[in-house]
PDB file of C-alpha atoms in Angstrom:
ATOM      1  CA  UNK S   1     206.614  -9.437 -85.304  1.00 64.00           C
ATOM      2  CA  UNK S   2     208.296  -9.273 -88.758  1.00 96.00           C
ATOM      3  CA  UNK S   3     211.706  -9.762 -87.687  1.00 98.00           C
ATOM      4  CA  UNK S   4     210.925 -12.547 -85.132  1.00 98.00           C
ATOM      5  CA  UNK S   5     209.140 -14.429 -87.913  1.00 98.00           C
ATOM      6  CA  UNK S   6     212.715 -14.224 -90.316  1.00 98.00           C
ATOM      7  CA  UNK S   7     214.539 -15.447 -86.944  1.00 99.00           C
ATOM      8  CA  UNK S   8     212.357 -18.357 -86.695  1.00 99.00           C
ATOM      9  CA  UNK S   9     212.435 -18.861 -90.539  1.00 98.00           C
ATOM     10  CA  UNK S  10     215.964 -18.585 -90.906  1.00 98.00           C
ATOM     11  CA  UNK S  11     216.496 -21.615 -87.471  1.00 99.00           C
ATOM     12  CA  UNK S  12     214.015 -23.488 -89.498  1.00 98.00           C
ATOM     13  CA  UNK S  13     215.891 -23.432 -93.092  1.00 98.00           C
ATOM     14  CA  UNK S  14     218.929 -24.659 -90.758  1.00 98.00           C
ATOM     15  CA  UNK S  15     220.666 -21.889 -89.620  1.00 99.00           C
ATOM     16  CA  UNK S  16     222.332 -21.668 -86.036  1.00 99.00           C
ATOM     17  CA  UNK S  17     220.328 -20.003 -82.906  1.00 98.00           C
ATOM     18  CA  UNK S  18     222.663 -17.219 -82.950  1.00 99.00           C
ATOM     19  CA  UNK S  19     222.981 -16.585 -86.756  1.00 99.00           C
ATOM     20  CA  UNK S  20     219.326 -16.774 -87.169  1.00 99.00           C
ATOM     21  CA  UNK S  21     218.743 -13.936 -84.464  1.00 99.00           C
ATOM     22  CA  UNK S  22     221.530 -11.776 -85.144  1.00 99.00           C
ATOM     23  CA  UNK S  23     221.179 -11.432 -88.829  1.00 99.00           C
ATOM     24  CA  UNK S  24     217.325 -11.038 -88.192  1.00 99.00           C
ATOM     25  CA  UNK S  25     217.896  -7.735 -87.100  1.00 99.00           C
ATOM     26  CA  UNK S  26     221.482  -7.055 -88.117  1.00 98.00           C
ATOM     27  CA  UNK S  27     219.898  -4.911 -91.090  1.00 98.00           C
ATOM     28  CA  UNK S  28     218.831  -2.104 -89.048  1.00 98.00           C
ATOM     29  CA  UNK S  29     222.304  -1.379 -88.138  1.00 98.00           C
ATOM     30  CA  UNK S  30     223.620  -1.662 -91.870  1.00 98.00           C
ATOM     31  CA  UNK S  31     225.379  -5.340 -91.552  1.00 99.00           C
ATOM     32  CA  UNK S  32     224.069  -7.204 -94.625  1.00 98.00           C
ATOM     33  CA  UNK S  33     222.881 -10.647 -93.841  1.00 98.00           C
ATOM     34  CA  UNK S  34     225.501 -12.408 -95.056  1.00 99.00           C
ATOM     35  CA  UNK S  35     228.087 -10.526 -93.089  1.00 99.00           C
ATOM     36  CA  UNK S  36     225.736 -11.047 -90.602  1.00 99.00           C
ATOM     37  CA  UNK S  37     225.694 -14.836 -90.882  1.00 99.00           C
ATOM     38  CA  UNK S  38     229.212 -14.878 -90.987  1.00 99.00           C
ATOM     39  CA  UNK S  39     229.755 -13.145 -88.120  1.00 99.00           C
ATOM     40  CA  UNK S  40     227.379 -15.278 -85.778  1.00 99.00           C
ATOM     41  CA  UNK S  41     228.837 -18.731 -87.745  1.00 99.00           C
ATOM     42  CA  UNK S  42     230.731 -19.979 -84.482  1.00 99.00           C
ATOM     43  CA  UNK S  43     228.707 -18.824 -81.880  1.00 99.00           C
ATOM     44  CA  UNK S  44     225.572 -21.823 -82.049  1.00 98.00           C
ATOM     45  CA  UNK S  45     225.017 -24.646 -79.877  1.00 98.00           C
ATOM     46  CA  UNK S  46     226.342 -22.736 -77.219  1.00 98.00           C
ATOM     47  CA  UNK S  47     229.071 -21.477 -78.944  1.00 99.00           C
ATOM     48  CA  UNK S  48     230.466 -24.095 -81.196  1.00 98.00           C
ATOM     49  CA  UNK S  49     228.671 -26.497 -80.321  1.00 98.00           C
ATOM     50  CA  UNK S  50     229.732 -26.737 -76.452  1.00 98.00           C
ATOM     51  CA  UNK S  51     226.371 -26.282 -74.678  1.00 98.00           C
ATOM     52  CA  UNK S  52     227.782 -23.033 -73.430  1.00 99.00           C
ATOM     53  CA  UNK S  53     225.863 -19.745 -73.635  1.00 99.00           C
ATOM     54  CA  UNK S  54     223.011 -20.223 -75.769  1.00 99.00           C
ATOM     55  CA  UNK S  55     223.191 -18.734 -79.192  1.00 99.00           C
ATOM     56  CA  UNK S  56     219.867 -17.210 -79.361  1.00 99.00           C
ATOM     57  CA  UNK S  57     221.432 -15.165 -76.342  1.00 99.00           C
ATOM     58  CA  UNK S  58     224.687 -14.728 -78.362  1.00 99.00           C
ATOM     59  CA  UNK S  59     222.986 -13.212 -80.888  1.00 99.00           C
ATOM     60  CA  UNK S  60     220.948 -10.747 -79.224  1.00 99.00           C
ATOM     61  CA  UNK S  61     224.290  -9.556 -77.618  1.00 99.00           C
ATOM     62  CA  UNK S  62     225.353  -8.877 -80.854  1.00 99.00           C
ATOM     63  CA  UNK S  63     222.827  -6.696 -81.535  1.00 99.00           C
ATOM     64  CA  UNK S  64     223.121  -4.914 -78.440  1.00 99.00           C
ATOM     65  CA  UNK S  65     226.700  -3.908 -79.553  1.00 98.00           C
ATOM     66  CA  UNK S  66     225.575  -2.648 -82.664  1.00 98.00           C
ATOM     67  CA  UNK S  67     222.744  -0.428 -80.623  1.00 98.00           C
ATOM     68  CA  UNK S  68     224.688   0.348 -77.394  1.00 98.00           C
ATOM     69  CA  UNK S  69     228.307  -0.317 -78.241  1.00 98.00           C
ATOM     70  CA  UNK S  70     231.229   1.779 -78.809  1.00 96.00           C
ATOM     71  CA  UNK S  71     234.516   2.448 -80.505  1.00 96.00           C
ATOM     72  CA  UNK S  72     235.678   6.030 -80.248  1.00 96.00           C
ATOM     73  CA  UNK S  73     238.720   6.071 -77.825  1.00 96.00           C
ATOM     74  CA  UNK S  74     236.946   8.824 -75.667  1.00 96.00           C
ATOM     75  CA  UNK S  75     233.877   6.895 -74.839  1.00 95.00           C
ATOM     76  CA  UNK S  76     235.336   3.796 -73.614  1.00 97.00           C
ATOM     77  CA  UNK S  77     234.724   4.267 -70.216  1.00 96.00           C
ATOM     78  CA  UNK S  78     230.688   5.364 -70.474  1.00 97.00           C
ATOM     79  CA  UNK S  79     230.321   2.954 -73.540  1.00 96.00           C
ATOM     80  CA  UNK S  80     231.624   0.100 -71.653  1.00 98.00           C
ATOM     81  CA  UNK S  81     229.169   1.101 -68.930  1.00 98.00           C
ATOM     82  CA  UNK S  82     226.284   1.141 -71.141  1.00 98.00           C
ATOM     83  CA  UNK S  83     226.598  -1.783 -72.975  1.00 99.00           C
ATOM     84  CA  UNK S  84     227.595  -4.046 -70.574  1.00 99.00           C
ATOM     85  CA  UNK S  85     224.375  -2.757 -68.527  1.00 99.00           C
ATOM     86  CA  UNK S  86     221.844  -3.592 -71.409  1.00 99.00           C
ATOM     87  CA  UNK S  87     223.548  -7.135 -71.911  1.00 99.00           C
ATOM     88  CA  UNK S  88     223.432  -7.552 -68.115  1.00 99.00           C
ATOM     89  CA  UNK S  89     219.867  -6.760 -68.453  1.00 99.00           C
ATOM     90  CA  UNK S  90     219.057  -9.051 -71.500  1.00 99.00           C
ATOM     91  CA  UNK S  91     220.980 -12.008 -70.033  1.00 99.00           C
ATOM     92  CA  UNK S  92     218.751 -11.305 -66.518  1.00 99.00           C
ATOM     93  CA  UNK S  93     215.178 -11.303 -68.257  1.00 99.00           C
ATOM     94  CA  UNK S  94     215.974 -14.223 -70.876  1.00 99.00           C
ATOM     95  CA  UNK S  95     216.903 -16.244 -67.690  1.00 99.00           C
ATOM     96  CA  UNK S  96     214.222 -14.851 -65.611  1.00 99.00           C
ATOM     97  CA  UNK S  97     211.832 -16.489 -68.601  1.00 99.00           C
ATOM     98  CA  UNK S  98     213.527 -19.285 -69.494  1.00 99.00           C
ATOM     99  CA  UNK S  99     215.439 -20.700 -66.053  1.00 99.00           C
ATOM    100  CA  UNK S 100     218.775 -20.538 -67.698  1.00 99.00           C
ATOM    101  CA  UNK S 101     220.873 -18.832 -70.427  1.00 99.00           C
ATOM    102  CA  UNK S 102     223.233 -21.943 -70.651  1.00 99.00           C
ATOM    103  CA  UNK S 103     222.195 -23.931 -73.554  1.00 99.00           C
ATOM    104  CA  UNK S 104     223.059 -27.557 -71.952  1.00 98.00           C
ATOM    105  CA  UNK S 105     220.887 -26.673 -69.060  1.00 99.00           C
ATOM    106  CA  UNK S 106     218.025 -24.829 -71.776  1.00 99.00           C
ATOM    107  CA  UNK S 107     217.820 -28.287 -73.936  1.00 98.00           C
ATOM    108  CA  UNK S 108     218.728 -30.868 -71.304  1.00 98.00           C
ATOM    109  CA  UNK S 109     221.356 -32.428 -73.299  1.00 98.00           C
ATOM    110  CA  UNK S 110     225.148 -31.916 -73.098  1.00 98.00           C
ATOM    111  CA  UNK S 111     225.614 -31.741 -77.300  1.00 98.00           C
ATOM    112  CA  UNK S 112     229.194 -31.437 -76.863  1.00 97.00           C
ATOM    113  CA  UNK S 113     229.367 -35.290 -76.338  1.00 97.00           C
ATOM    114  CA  UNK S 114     229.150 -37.880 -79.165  1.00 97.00           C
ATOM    115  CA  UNK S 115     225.794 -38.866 -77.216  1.00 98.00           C
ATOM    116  CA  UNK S 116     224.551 -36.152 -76.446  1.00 98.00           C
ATOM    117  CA  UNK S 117     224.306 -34.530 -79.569  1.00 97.00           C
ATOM    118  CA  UNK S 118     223.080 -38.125 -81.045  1.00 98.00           C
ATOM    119  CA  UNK S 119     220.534 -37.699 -78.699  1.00 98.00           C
ATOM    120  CA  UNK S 120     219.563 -34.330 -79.750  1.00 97.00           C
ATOM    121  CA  UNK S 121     219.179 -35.121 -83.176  1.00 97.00           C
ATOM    122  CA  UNK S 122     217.259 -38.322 -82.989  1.00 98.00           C
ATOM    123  CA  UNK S 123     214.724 -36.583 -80.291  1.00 97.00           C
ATOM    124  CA  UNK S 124     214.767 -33.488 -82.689  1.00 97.00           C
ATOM    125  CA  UNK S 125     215.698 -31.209 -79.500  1.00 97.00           C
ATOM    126  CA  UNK S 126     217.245 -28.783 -81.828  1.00 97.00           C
ATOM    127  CA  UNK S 127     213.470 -27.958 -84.252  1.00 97.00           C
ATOM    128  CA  UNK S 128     211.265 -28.453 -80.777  1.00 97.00           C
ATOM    129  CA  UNK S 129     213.089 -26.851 -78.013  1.00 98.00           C
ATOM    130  CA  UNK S 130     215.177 -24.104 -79.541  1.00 98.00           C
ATOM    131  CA  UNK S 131     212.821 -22.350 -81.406  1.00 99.00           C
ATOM    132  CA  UNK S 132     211.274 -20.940 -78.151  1.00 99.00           C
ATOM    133  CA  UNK S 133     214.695 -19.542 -77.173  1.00 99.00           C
ATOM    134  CA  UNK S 134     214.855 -17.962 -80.536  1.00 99.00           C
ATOM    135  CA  UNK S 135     211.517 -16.652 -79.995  1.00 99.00           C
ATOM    136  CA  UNK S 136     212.206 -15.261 -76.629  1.00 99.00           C
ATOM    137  CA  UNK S 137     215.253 -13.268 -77.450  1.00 99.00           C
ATOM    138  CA  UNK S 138     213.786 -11.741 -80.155  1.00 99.00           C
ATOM    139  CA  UNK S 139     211.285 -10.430 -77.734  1.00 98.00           C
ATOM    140  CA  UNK S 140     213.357  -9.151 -75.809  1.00 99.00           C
ATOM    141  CA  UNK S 141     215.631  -7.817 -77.890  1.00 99.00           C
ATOM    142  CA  UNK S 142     212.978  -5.609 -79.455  1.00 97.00           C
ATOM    143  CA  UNK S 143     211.809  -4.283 -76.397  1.00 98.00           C
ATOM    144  CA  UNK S 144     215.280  -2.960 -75.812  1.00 98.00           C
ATOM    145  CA  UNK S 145     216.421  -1.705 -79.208  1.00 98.00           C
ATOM    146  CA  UNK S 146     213.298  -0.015 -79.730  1.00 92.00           C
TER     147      UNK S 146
END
């Protein structure tokens, strides 16, 4: 539960979906977390800000890559096949649990619009809604890295 709790700490201090899950775990594979923030900077509110893939899922994939990935030239072909099979499994139980891994279609608002994102801050969407995606792909995620 430790690392879920520094996910939902970090989202709460202000930090994006995807940062705050990423460098939540990022640790165990020797990123520091400022690396770690850096890396996941762009990829919140759906990736920057578009409503687009949610960042709590962005995150997790991250992680996935730094437990399943690959780089050596001679396992490109079985590393590709591995990874790609654990993200295709994270991305089917966060939308089996949540209805959706599109972040538009998570928070009901389109935040890429003037409006929309108005909208999101003035109903506080982002500290109500997205802590629960946060939450669940932590969950996940530690089910699969264990």
């Amino acid at each position: 539960m430790e690392k879920i709790e520094k996910a939902l700490e970090s989202f709460k201090k202000g930090y994006n979906c995807s940062q705050s899950v990423f460098s939540a775990y990022s640790d165990i594979f020797n990123v520091d977390r400022n690396t770690a923030l850096l890396i996941a900077s762009g990829l919140g509110g759906g990736i920057g800000r578009t409503g687009n893939v949610c960042g709590a899922v962005t995150g997790a994939v991250l992680i996935l890559g730094l437990k399943y990935g690959f780089f050596k030239e001679d396992e490109i072909d079985l590393g590709k096949e591995r990874v790609y099979s654990k993200v295709k499994e994270f991305l089917k139980r966060f939308e089996e649990e949540n209805k959706s891994i599109i972040c538009k279609e998570l928070i009901g608002v389109d935040i890429e619009t003037e409006e929309g994102l108005k909208k999101a801050k003035e109903e506080k969407i982002f500290g109500n809604i997205c802590p629960k995606f946060v939450e669940s792909a932590c969950k996940i995620l530690e089910e699969m890295i264990k």
